[in-house]
Amino acid sequence: MIETLSARFQRALPGGVDFCSLRYSSERSESLVVRDDILQPVSLGEDAGVMLTVIHGGGLGYAATSDLSEEGIAEAIKRAQAWAERSAGRSVIDFEQIPPSHPQGSYQGPCAQAWDSTSLNDKIDLLQGLSKQLKISDKIVTWAAGLGVVWNDTFTLTNGGGRLEQSFTYIFPSLRAVANEGSETQKRTFGANAYCQQGGLEVLETLAFGESATQIATEALQLLDAPDCPTGAMDLLLGPDQMILQIHESIGHPIELDRILGDERNYAGTSFVTLDMFGTFQYGSELLNVSFDPTRPEQMASYGFDDEGAPATKEFVIEKGKLLRPLGGVTSQKRANIEGTANARACSWNRPPIDRMANLNVEPGESSFDDLVKGIERGVLMETNSSWSIDDSRNKFQFGCEIGRVIEDGAVKGVVKKPNYRGVSRDFWRNLKGVGDASTYKVMGTPNCGKGEPNQVIRVGHASPTCLFGDVEVFGGV
Amino acid sequence: MSVQTYFNELADHVTSLVSDEEVANLSFAAEDSDFVRFNQSKVRQAGSVQQRELGLDLIKGSKHCSGSLTLAGDSEQDRARVAKLVTDLRERRDLLPDDPHLLYATEPNSSELIKTGSLPSGGDAIGQIQEAGQDRDLVGIYAAGSIYSGFANTFGQRNWHQSENYNLDWSYYHGGDKATKSSYAGFEWDPAGLASKAERAASQLEALARPARKVERGDYRVYLTPAALREIMGMLSWGGFGLKSHKTKESPLIQMVEGDARLASSVTIRELTGEGIAPNFQEQGFLRPDAVTLIEGGAYKDCLISPRSAKEYGVETNGATAWESPESIDMAGGSLVEADVLKEIGTGIYVSNLWYLNWSDRSSCRTTGMTRFATFWVEGGEIVAPLNVMRFDETAYRVLGSNLVGLTAEREMILDAGSYGRRETSSARLPGALVNDFKFTL
């Protein structure tokens, strides 16, 4: 495909424009779900198209099309050029200030065991088996096991000889069990669908997918009979499958440079972080170390280059609690005159790149899980995100989890249902008082992060150890 | 060749590819859209998107397999790719077990709705929007163009829905997080209409310039504008009105469906496809009735039923999509006069917008969320000051039930500005709501 489209692009290139690029993206997918022991409709997807971008006279315009013919590409270039001319002198930045990028390189994500290395029937049998393990009681009223794959191939060509090729494989395992009695319904899932990674079917073994169903169903039943989560200010121990949400909403989004520059104020929101805070602001306690790391191969948003062509490197955005740099690609960096990260990303061929999170990880500390628990006189362990809400400046949040466990006098006690907590971002992270070691660390992801106008939903990675916070407002049901 | 003709030719081609024992359901979604994003009244990103997507479900007996494909929009180019999709689906399908919940339309029921509009050129749109942003901090998105939806099957059914429209969704910022949110959406672009909307939105900026007020946690009398109420309706629509969520006990309205919980008698909610802008057909070929009453007089009435749920639970479908969520939701108005709302609040809070709602306790239909944009402290029936953002935690049974004072007679038609994947066609027609003891928690 790349040679065909390259030839068409070269022939369609207009003379006299400052910059022109073609970004191709193809996503193929297959999804299998067994719900209540019945295989749901099987779907195959193929989504491919190109985004043409023209910079001319200081303006930038784009045109996306699913017509990959030479005429289609030439027509899209004309439309992009027209938008560049219309926006010249009217834009948030004179795009001539940004040196044109003509990068060359390639990146191949991991995949040890190909999707087709096992038959369709074998995969359906696996899901049927897990489905039966989920149905352990009449009180389990609906249950499901699923497995999905996405193959994404991209390349970018520029009028200056730039040529980047990248390809990725993603695996999405899922389990859920819903228990009901009267008007009380409780649900447990396989990490709220956050156990997703790059790779092939080997990921399933890494994540112990095949061994998780019975525990999920058992816990859903336990929740039916559990008391509500206690209410009050207390210690809060968060498992990795809730930490990833906490990182995402109250660190990741607030330090996105396009939010700080105001681009998202009409939709996703602004940020309590301002440009003058980088290098000085104490975001959290000294235990907090956060990295932007697109180099960990198995994680959801690992790549070689972002969609503006910047090479991806690991960078610390918070070190010993101090805020160091924002998440912002080349365009945002130029607008704000600050160093950022290689995170200008588009969700597909039909959307332009904007600042996204990629992989944003809390680095492991030195405490074992037992050490963290032993330090708690009164608190709650919460796992698996079920609810998330935060203000448009990313300050006042309220998050809920599927399951809680009371901790008293250094020991984990019984299960509690409807665990929720609320707080303010900076106060919360400054109350970080324990960070789990590598044995508590899990690599996960957020498959559906929404942002941007026009809207974009993109895959983001997060990894985290179990973490302990002090003096958190915790509460349960009505 | 028109997009409709292209789709019909593609459907004819697929019909020629399938055997007598096979059935094919085709769904089609396409758009030719312009998008211009603004920040600080300047262009952030400007461009256009042209996309054509075909969905195909290939059926034989009770076995089927579905696939989707983005296409060029040119019959010559696309026929070979569609033929390969048919081959791939046939091969995959034959490996699959029977689907006991498969249901699709077999009696042809064709329809066509084409709504043309009058849209500005890209250059004119940028110029007029920047004029509305002159000396102001305007941020938002202009989206305009044609949206196409189609359905076809091998029984000869053809459905087509085409709309040429625009949606400017924007905010004026006073500073920090203090802003007023507005939209200008429709089919016939009129510079005077935009200017009028802009002036109305800008008139709130003066009040936003006053020193902001903080209020303590507690219960307050509030007025929720239609835009704010839409966020609450969005939560109810998240599983509240679908048959499957009722049957699997996951409905947030489970206490209404299975218990004695009720909303106020003034609350009537309908899925009013006949007056919305969404297509009236779905991907198995069933047509939707003009109206489905979901809540009547505060009591649960009917729900949205996809063909799959209909087969699974042994009832009739009413043409809902697989998600079983309203796309053209309509709530009856009440007797409050909008012009009297500040007086009716007396002392309390005027909430223009809510934001980022989610469940605190789904079984109790209890949600949390934030105030956003122009939210004001009101005393003596007058706006006194903008309010800093507050978090609320409330159940629908209080907000639209025991604590509902009244609904406005006037209602607002809100066209969805969303564009995940492609531009949305859903809408909501809602009144405003005056509510007592609305609980703020942070």
PDB file of N, CA and C in Angstrom, chain A residues 111-193:
ATOM      1  N   CYS A 111       4.296  -8.567  18.934  1.00  0.00           N
ATOM      2  CA  CYS A 111       3.239  -9.567  18.727  1.00  0.00           C
ATOM      3  C   CYS A 111       3.916 -10.929  18.619  1.00  0.00           C
ATOM      4  N   ALA A 112       3.985 -11.660  19.737  1.00  0.00           N
ATOM      5  CA  ALA A 112       4.679 -12.947  19.747  1.00  0.00           C
ATOM      6  C   ALA A 112       3.790 -14.077  19.225  1.00  0.00           C
ATOM      7  N   GLN A 113       2.516 -14.032  19.596  1.00  0.00           N
ATOM      8  CA  GLN A 113       1.604 -15.101  19.169  1.00  0.00           C
ATOM      9  C   GLN A 113       0.444 -14.494  18.386  1.00  0.00           C
ATOM     10  N   ALA A 114       0.470 -14.693  17.097  1.00  0.00           N
ATOM     11  CA  ALA A 114      -0.501 -14.030  16.223  1.00  0.00           C
ATOM     12  C   ALA A 114      -1.930 -14.474  16.528  1.00  0.00           C
ATOM     13  N   TRP A 115      -2.860 -13.574  16.293  1.00  0.00           N
ATOM     14  CA  TRP A 115      -4.298 -13.841  16.502  1.00  0.00           C
ATOM     15  C   TRP A 115      -4.739 -15.110  15.773  1.00  0.00           C
ATOM     16  N   ASP A 116      -4.262 -15.285  14.552  1.00  0.00           N
ATOM     17  CA  ASP A 116      -4.685 -16.425  13.750  1.00  0.00           C
ATOM     18  C   ASP A 116      -3.894 -17.703  14.053  1.00  0.00           C
ATOM     19  N   SER A 117      -3.024 -17.641  15.071  1.00  0.00           N
ATOM     20  CA  SER A 117      -2.291 -18.863  15.437  1.00  0.00           C
ATOM     21  C   SER A 117      -3.209 -19.861  16.129  1.00  0.00           C
ATOM     22  N   THR A 118      -4.340 -19.399  16.622  1.00  0.00           N
ATOM     23  CA  THR A 118      -5.369 -20.328  17.112  1.00  0.00           C
ATOM     24  C   THR A 118      -6.620 -20.119  16.274  1.00  0.00           C
ATOM     25  N   SER A 119      -7.401 -21.152  16.125  1.00  0.00           N
ATOM     26  CA  SER A 119      -8.565 -21.064  15.244  1.00  0.00           C
ATOM     27  C   SER A 119      -9.662 -20.218  15.878  1.00  0.00           C
ATOM     28  N   LEU A 120     -10.586 -19.802  15.049  1.00  0.00           N
ATOM     29  CA  LEU A 120     -11.755 -19.076  15.548  1.00  0.00           C
ATOM     30  C   LEU A 120     -12.496 -19.917  16.583  1.00  0.00           C
ATOM     31  N   ASN A 121     -12.646 -21.206  16.292  1.00  0.00           N
ATOM     32  CA  ASN A 121     -13.376 -22.064  17.225  1.00  0.00           C
ATOM     33  C   ASN A 121     -12.656 -22.210  18.558  1.00  0.00           C
ATOM     34  N   ASP A 122     -11.330 -22.244  18.519  1.00  0.00           N
ATOM     35  CA  ASP A 122     -10.577 -22.324  19.783  1.00  0.00           C
ATOM     36  C   ASP A 122     -10.814 -21.079  20.630  1.00  0.00           C
ATOM     37  N   LYS A 123     -10.842 -19.944  19.975  1.00  0.00           N
ATOM     38  CA  LYS A 123     -11.064 -18.707  20.741  1.00  0.00           C
ATOM     39  C   LYS A 123     -12.498 -18.666  21.283  1.00  0.00           C
ATOM     40  N   ILE A 124     -13.440 -19.095  20.486  1.00  0.00           N
ATOM     41  CA  ILE A 124     -14.830 -19.137  20.973  1.00  0.00           C
ATOM     42  C   ILE A 124     -14.952 -20.142  22.126  1.00  0.00           C
ATOM     43  N   ASP A 125     -14.269 -21.267  22.009  1.00  0.00           N
ATOM     44  CA  ASP A 125     -14.305 -22.261  23.098  1.00  0.00           C
ATOM     45  C   ASP A 125     -13.737 -21.676  24.381  1.00  0.00           C
ATOM     46  N   LEU A 126     -12.634 -20.932  24.249  1.00  0.00           N
ATOM     47  CA  LEU A 126     -12.049 -20.285  25.434  1.00  0.00           C
ATOM     48  C   LEU A 126     -13.088 -19.385  26.106  1.00  0.00           C
ATOM     49  N   LEU A 127     -13.764 -18.583  25.304  1.00  0.00           N
ATOM     50  CA  LEU A 127     -14.752 -17.651  25.871  1.00  0.00           C
ATOM     51  C   LEU A 127     -15.962 -18.394  26.429  1.00  0.00           C
ATOM     52  N   GLN A 128     -16.374 -19.453  25.751  1.00  0.00           N
ATOM     53  CA  GLN A 128     -17.498 -20.258  26.278  1.00  0.00           C
ATOM     54  C   GLN A 128     -17.132 -20.870  27.623  1.00  0.00           C
ATOM     55  N   GLY A 129     -15.894 -21.328  27.737  1.00  0.00           N
ATOM     56  CA  GLY A 129     -15.447 -21.914  29.005  1.00  0.00           C
ATOM     57  C   GLY A 129     -15.436 -20.881  30.123  1.00  0.00           C
ATOM     58  N   LEU A 130     -14.948 -19.692  29.815  1.00  0.00           N
ATOM     59  CA  LEU A 130     -14.934 -18.629  30.827  1.00  0.00           C
ATOM     60  C   LEU A 130     -16.361 -18.202  31.180  1.00  0.00           C
ATOM     61  N   SER A 131     -17.217 -18.180  30.178  1.00  0.00           N
ATOM     62  CA  SER A 131     -18.610 -17.811  30.421  1.00  0.00           C
ATOM     63  C   SER A 131     -19.237 -18.766  31.437  1.00  0.00           C
ATOM     64  N   LYS A 132     -18.960 -20.053  31.272  1.00  0.00           N
ATOM     65  CA  LYS A 132     -19.530 -21.027  32.212  1.00  0.00           C
ATOM     66  C   LYS A 132     -18.943 -20.855  33.614  1.00  0.00           C
ATOM     67  N   GLN A 133     -17.677 -20.455  33.688  1.00  0.00           N
ATOM     68  CA  GLN A 133     -17.068 -20.206  35.003  1.00  0.00           C
ATOM     69  C   GLN A 133     -17.676 -18.981  35.685  1.00  0.00           C
ATOM     70  N   LEU A 134     -18.195 -18.057  34.892  1.00  0.00           N
ATOM     71  CA  LEU A 134     -18.788 -16.846  35.473  1.00  0.00           C
ATOM     72  C   LEU A 134     -20.172 -17.123  36.061  1.00  0.00           C
ATOM     73  N   LYS A 135     -20.878 -18.112  35.533  1.00  0.00           N
ATOM     74  CA  LYS A 135     -22.250 -18.386  35.971  1.00  0.00           C
ATOM     75  C   LYS A 135     -22.205 -19.381  37.132  1.00  0.00           C
ATOM     76  N   ILE A 136     -21.903 -18.844  38.323  1.00  0.00           N
ATOM     77  CA  ILE A 136     -21.742 -19.729  39.478  1.00  0.00           C
ATOM     78  C   ILE A 136     -22.970 -19.742  40.382  1.00  0.00           C
ATOM     79  N   SER A 137     -23.988 -18.953  40.032  1.00  0.00           N
ATOM     80  CA  SER A 137     -25.157 -18.869  40.909  1.00  0.00           C
ATOM     81  C   SER A 137     -26.335 -18.342  40.105  1.00  0.00           C
ATOM     82  N   ASP A 138     -27.545 -18.635  40.566  1.00  0.00           N
ATOM     83  CA  ASP A 138     -28.726 -18.046  39.939  1.00  0.00           C
ATOM     84  C   ASP A 138     -28.753 -16.536  40.109  1.00  0.00           C
ATOM     85  N   LYS A 139     -28.015 -16.061  41.107  1.00  0.00           N
ATOM     86  CA  LYS A 139     -27.978 -14.609  41.335  1.00  0.00           C
ATOM     87  C   LYS A 139     -27.079 -13.882  40.331  1.00  0.00           C
ATOM     88  N   ILE A 140     -26.274 -14.627  39.598  1.00  0.00           N
ATOM     89  CA  ILE A 140     -25.537 -13.999  38.491  1.00  0.00           C
ATOM     90  C   ILE A 140     -26.535 -13.904  37.334  1.00  0.00           C
ATOM     91  N   VAL A 141     -27.013 -12.691  37.078  1.00  0.00           N
ATOM     92  CA  VAL A 141     -28.129 -12.540  36.137  1.00  0.00           C
ATOM     93  C   VAL A 141     -27.681 -12.263  34.712  1.00  0.00           C
ATOM     94  N   THR A 142     -26.499 -11.754  34.541  1.00  0.00           N
ATOM     95  CA  THR A 142     -25.924 -11.640  33.203  1.00  0.00           C
ATOM     96  C   THR A 142     -24.414 -11.664  33.339  1.00  0.00           C
ATOM     97  N   TRP A 143     -23.753 -12.216  32.328  1.00  0.00           N
ATOM     98  CA  TRP A 143     -22.313 -12.400  32.417  1.00  0.00           C
ATOM     99  C   TRP A 143     -21.750 -12.444  30.996  1.00  0.00           C
ATOM    100  N   ALA A 144     -20.489 -12.109  30.859  1.00  0.00           N
ATOM    101  CA  ALA A 144     -19.931 -12.060  29.506  1.00  0.00           C
ATOM    102  C   ALA A 144     -18.413 -12.220  29.550  1.00  0.00           C
ATOM    103  N   ALA A 145     -17.907 -12.860  28.503  1.00  0.00           N
ATOM    104  CA  ALA A 145     -16.461 -12.970  28.287  1.00  0.00           C
ATOM    105  C   ALA A 145     -16.178 -12.527  26.860  1.00  0.00           C
ATOM    106  N   GLY A 146     -15.179 -11.690  26.697  1.00  0.00           N
ATOM    107  CA  GLY A 146     -14.913 -11.154  25.363  1.00  0.00           C
ATOM    108  C   GLY A 146     -13.435 -11.078  25.042  1.00  0.00           C
ATOM    109  N   LEU A 147     -13.176 -11.006  23.759  1.00  0.00           N
ATOM    110  CA  LEU A 147     -11.794 -10.915  23.286  1.00  0.00           C
ATOM    111  C   LEU A 147     -11.803 -10.164  21.957  1.00  0.00           C
ATOM    112  N   GLY A 148     -10.995  -9.138  21.893  1.00  0.00           N
ATOM    113  CA  GLY A 148     -10.926  -8.361  20.657  1.00  0.00           C
ATOM    114  C   GLY A 148      -9.491  -8.124  20.245  1.00  0.00           C
ATOM    115  N   VAL A 149      -9.322  -7.860  18.956  1.00  0.00           N
ATOM    116  CA  VAL A 149      -7.988  -7.553  18.434  1.00  0.00           C
ATOM    117  C   VAL A 149      -8.116  -6.385  17.466  1.00  0.00           C
ATOM    118  N   VAL A 150      -7.094  -5.538  17.456  1.00  0.00           N
ATOM    119  CA  VAL A 150      -7.008  -4.452  16.476  1.00  0.00           C
ATOM    120  C   VAL A 150      -5.600  -4.456  15.895  1.00  0.00           C
ATOM    121  N   TRP A 151      -5.539  -4.398  14.569  1.00  0.00           N
ATOM    122  CA  TRP A 151      -4.254  -4.221  13.890  1.00  0.00           C
ATOM    123  C   TRP A 151      -4.260  -2.827  13.272  1.00  0.00           C
ATOM    124  N   ASN A 152      -3.274  -2.031  13.620  1.00  0.00           N
ATOM    125  CA  ASN A 152      -3.198  -0.661  13.103  1.00  0.00           C
ATOM    126  C   ASN A 152      -1.887  -0.471  12.338  1.00  0.00           C
ATOM    127  N   ASP A 153      -2.001  -0.129  11.067  1.00  0.00           N
ATOM    128  CA  ASP A 153      -0.830   0.177  10.243  1.00  0.00           C
ATOM    129  C   ASP A 153      -0.916   1.630   9.808  1.00  0.00           C
ATOM    130  N   THR A 154       0.170   2.359  10.006  1.00  0.00           N
ATOM    131  CA  THR A 154       0.172   3.769   9.617  1.00  0.00           C
ATOM    132  C   THR A 154       1.455   4.092   8.861  1.00  0.00           C
ATOM    133  N   PHE A 155       1.376   5.064   7.993  1.00  0.00           N
ATOM    134  CA  PHE A 155       2.604   5.664   7.472  1.00  0.00           C
ATOM    135  C   PHE A 155       2.355   7.120   7.130  1.00  0.00           C
ATOM    136  N   THR A 156       3.431   7.887   7.177  1.00  0.00           N
ATOM    137  CA  THR A 156       3.375   9.311   6.872  1.00  0.00           C
ATOM    138  C   THR A 156       4.428   9.630   5.821  1.00  0.00           C
ATOM    139  N   LEU A 157       4.010  10.362   4.815  1.00  0.00           N
ATOM    140  CA  LEU A 157       4.912  10.798   3.753  1.00  0.00           C
ATOM    141  C   LEU A 157       4.878  12.326   3.709  1.00  0.00           C
ATOM    142  N   THR A 158       5.998  12.952   3.411  1.00  0.00           N
ATOM    143  CA  THR A 158       5.994  14.410   3.297  1.00  0.00           C
ATOM    144  C   THR A 158       6.609  14.842   1.971  1.00  0.00           C
ATOM    145  N   ASN A 159       6.361  16.088   1.619  1.00  0.00           N
ATOM    146  CA  ASN A 159       6.885  16.608   0.353  1.00  0.00           C
ATOM    147  C   ASN A 159       8.405  16.812   0.413  1.00  0.00           C
ATOM    148  N   GLY A 160       9.012  16.671   1.582  1.00  0.00           N
ATOM    149  CA  GLY A 160      10.460  16.798   1.711  1.00  0.00           C
ATOM    150  C   GLY A 160      11.153  15.463   1.855  1.00  0.00           C
ATOM    151  N   GLY A 161      10.473  14.384   1.514  1.00  0.00           N
ATOM    152  CA  GLY A 161      11.089  13.060   1.570  1.00  0.00           C
ATOM    153  C   GLY A 161      10.907  12.322   2.876  1.00  0.00           C
ATOM    154  N   GLY A 162      10.116  12.858   3.768  1.00  0.00           N
ATOM    155  CA  GLY A 162       9.847  12.163   5.022  1.00  0.00           C
ATOM    156  C   GLY A 162       9.070  10.876   4.782  1.00  0.00           C
ATOM    157  N   ARG A 163       9.392   9.847   5.558  1.00  0.00           N
ATOM    158  CA  ARG A 163       8.701   8.560   5.405  1.00  0.00           C
ATOM    159  C   ARG A 163       8.782   7.808   6.731  1.00  0.00           C
ATOM    160  N   LEU A 164       7.648   7.699   7.406  1.00  0.00           N
ATOM    161  CA  LEU A 164       7.566   6.975   8.687  1.00  0.00           C
ATOM    162  C   LEU A 164       6.579   5.830   8.532  1.00  0.00           C
ATOM    163  N   GLU A 165       6.948   4.659   9.003  1.00  0.00           N
ATOM    164  CA  GLU A 165       6.024   3.517   8.983  1.00  0.00           C
ATOM    165  C   GLU A 165       5.926   2.950  10.395  1.00  0.00           C
ATOM    166  N   GLN A 166       4.712   2.693  10.845  1.00  0.00           N
ATOM    167  CA  GLN A 166       4.523   2.094  12.179  1.00  0.00           C
ATOM    168  C   GLN A 166       3.377   1.085  12.108  1.00  0.00           C
ATOM    169  N   SER A 167       3.516   0.018  12.882  1.00  0.00           N
ATOM    170  CA  SER A 167       2.404  -0.939  12.957  1.00  0.00           C
ATOM    171  C   SER A 167       2.282  -1.493  14.372  1.00  0.00           C
ATOM    172  N   PHE A 168       1.053  -1.765  14.740  1.00  0.00           N
ATOM    173  CA  PHE A 168       0.724  -2.115  16.124  1.00  0.00           C
ATOM    174  C   PHE A 168      -0.344  -3.218  16.146  1.00  0.00           C
ATOM    175  N   THR A 169      -0.290  -4.050  17.173  1.00  0.00           N
ATOM    176  CA  THR A 169      -1.360  -5.019  17.431  1.00  0.00           C
ATOM    177  C   THR A 169      -1.815  -4.846  18.879  1.00  0.00           C
ATOM    178  N   TYR A 170      -3.118  -4.760  19.070  1.00  0.00           N
ATOM    179  CA  TYR A 170      -3.684  -4.565  20.413  1.00  0.00           C
ATOM    180  C   TYR A 170      -4.627  -5.715  20.741  1.00  0.00           C
ATOM    181  N   ILE A 171      -4.583  -6.134  22.000  1.00  0.00           N
ATOM    182  CA  ILE A 171      -5.472  -7.200  22.467  1.00  0.00           C
ATOM    183  C   ILE A 171      -6.361  -6.656  23.597  1.00  0.00           C
ATOM    184  N   PHE A 172      -7.654  -6.988  23.519  1.00  0.00           N
ATOM    185  CA  PHE A 172      -8.628  -6.466  24.496  1.00  0.00           C
ATOM    186  C   PHE A 172      -9.421  -7.626  25.104  1.00  0.00           C
ATOM    187  N   PRO A 173      -8.975  -8.160  26.234  1.00  0.00           N
ATOM    188  CA  PRO A 173      -9.765  -9.199  26.916  1.00  0.00           C
ATOM    189  C   PRO A 173     -10.769  -8.556  27.877  1.00  0.00           C
ATOM    190  N   SER A 174     -11.908  -9.180  28.061  1.00  0.00           N
ATOM    191  CA  SER A 174     -12.890  -8.623  28.995  1.00  0.00           C
ATOM    192  C   SER A 174     -13.701  -9.737  29.650  1.00  0.00           C
ATOM    193  N   LEU A 175     -14.078  -9.496  30.892  1.00  0.00           N
ATOM    194  CA  LEU A 175     -14.951 -10.396  31.659  1.00  0.00           C
ATOM    195  C   LEU A 175     -15.875  -9.537  32.499  1.00  0.00           C
ATOM    196  N   ARG A 176     -17.105  -9.985  32.676  1.00  0.00           N
ATOM    197  CA  ARG A 176     -17.987  -9.272  33.608  1.00  0.00           C
ATOM    198  C   ARG A 176     -19.030 -10.231  34.150  1.00  0.00           C
ATOM    199  N   ALA A 177     -19.362 -10.003  35.407  1.00  0.00           N
ATOM    200  CA  ALA A 177     -20.426 -10.774  36.056  1.00  0.00           C
ATOM    201  C   ALA A 177     -21.309  -9.796  36.816  1.00  0.00           C
ATOM    202  N   VAL A 178     -22.613  -9.873  36.580  1.00  0.00           N
ATOM    203  CA  VAL A 178     -23.567  -8.985  37.239  1.00  0.00           C
ATOM    204  C   VAL A 178     -24.445  -9.828  38.160  1.00  0.00           C
ATOM    205  N   ALA A 179     -24.444  -9.469  39.440  1.00  0.00           N
ATOM    206  CA  ALA A 179     -25.237 -10.194  40.431  1.00  0.00           C
ATOM    207  C   ALA A 179     -26.401  -9.320  40.874  1.00  0.00           C
ATOM    208  N   ASN A 180     -27.532  -9.957  41.095  1.00  0.00           N
ATOM    209  CA  ASN A 180     -28.714  -9.184  41.482  1.00  0.00           C
ATOM    210  C   ASN A 180     -29.537  -9.923  42.522  1.00  0.00           C
ATOM    211  N   GLU A 181     -30.112  -9.115  43.439  1.00  0.00           N
ATOM    212  CA  GLU A 181     -31.099  -9.624  44.379  1.00  0.00           C
ATOM    213  C   GLU A 181     -32.052  -8.470  44.681  1.00  0.00           C
ATOM    214  N   GLY A 182     -33.306  -8.597  44.307  1.00  0.00           N
ATOM    215  CA  GLY A 182     -34.248  -7.484  44.480  1.00  0.00           C
ATOM    216  C   GLY A 182     -33.820  -6.312  43.624  1.00  0.00           C
ATOM    217  N   SER A 183     -33.761  -5.127  44.245  1.00  0.00           N
ATOM    218  CA  SER A 183     -33.341  -3.956  43.485  1.00  0.00           C
ATOM    219  C   SER A 183     -31.856  -3.655  43.683  1.00  0.00           C
ATOM    220  N   GLU A 184     -31.121  -4.596  44.225  1.00  0.00           N
ATOM    221  CA  GLU A 184     -29.683  -4.426  44.422  1.00  0.00           C
ATOM    222  C   GLU A 184     -28.927  -5.168  43.315  1.00  0.00           C
ATOM    223  N   THR A 185     -28.127  -4.443  42.578  1.00  0.00           N
ATOM    224  CA  THR A 185     -27.328  -5.033  41.512  1.00  0.00           C
ATOM    225  C   THR A 185     -25.871  -4.664  41.721  1.00  0.00           C
ATOM    226  N   GLN A 186     -24.988  -5.634  41.619  1.00  0.00           N
ATOM    227  CA  GLN A 186     -23.551  -5.406  41.769  1.00  0.00           C
ATOM    228  C   GLN A 186     -22.815  -6.060  40.615  1.00  0.00           C
ATOM    229  N   LYS A 187     -21.696  -5.459  40.245  1.00  0.00           N
ATOM    230  CA  LYS A 187     -20.962  -5.923  39.071  1.00  0.00           C
ATOM    231  C   LYS A 187     -19.479  -6.021  39.382  1.00  0.00           C
ATOM    232  N   ARG A 188     -18.849  -7.056  38.858  1.00  0.00           N
ATOM    233  CA  ARG A 188     -17.379  -7.130  38.875  1.00  0.00           C
ATOM    234  C   ARG A 188     -16.916  -7.383  37.448  1.00  0.00           C
ATOM    235  N   THR A 189     -15.766  -6.804  37.117  1.00  0.00           N
ATOM    236  CA  THR A 189     -15.211  -6.953  35.771  1.00  0.00           C
ATOM    237  C   THR A 189     -13.720  -7.267  35.846  1.00  0.00           C
ATOM    238  N   PHE A 190     -13.179  -7.576  34.708  1.00  0.00           N
ATOM    239  CA  PHE A 190     -11.738  -7.838  34.589  1.00  0.00           C
ATOM    240  C   PHE A 190     -11.038  -6.491  34.430  1.00  0.00           C
ATOM    241  N   GLY A 191     -10.894  -5.796  35.575  1.00  0.00           N
ATOM    242  CA  GLY A 191     -10.193  -4.508  35.557  1.00  0.00           C
ATOM    243  C   GLY A 191     -10.890  -3.436  34.765  1.00  0.00           C
ATOM    244  N   ALA A 192     -12.229  -3.493  34.693  1.00  0.00           N
ATOM    245  CA  ALA A 192     -12.996  -2.483  33.946  1.00  0.00           C
ATOM    246  C   ALA A 192     -12.475  -2.329  32.517  1.00  0.00           C
ATOM    247  N   ASN A 193     -12.158  -3.462  31.895  1.00  0.00           N
ATOM    248  CA  ASN A 193     -11.648  -3.491  30.513  1.00  0.00           C
ATOM    249  C   ASN A 193     -10.309  -2.789  30.352  1.00  0.00           C
TER     250      ASN A 193
END
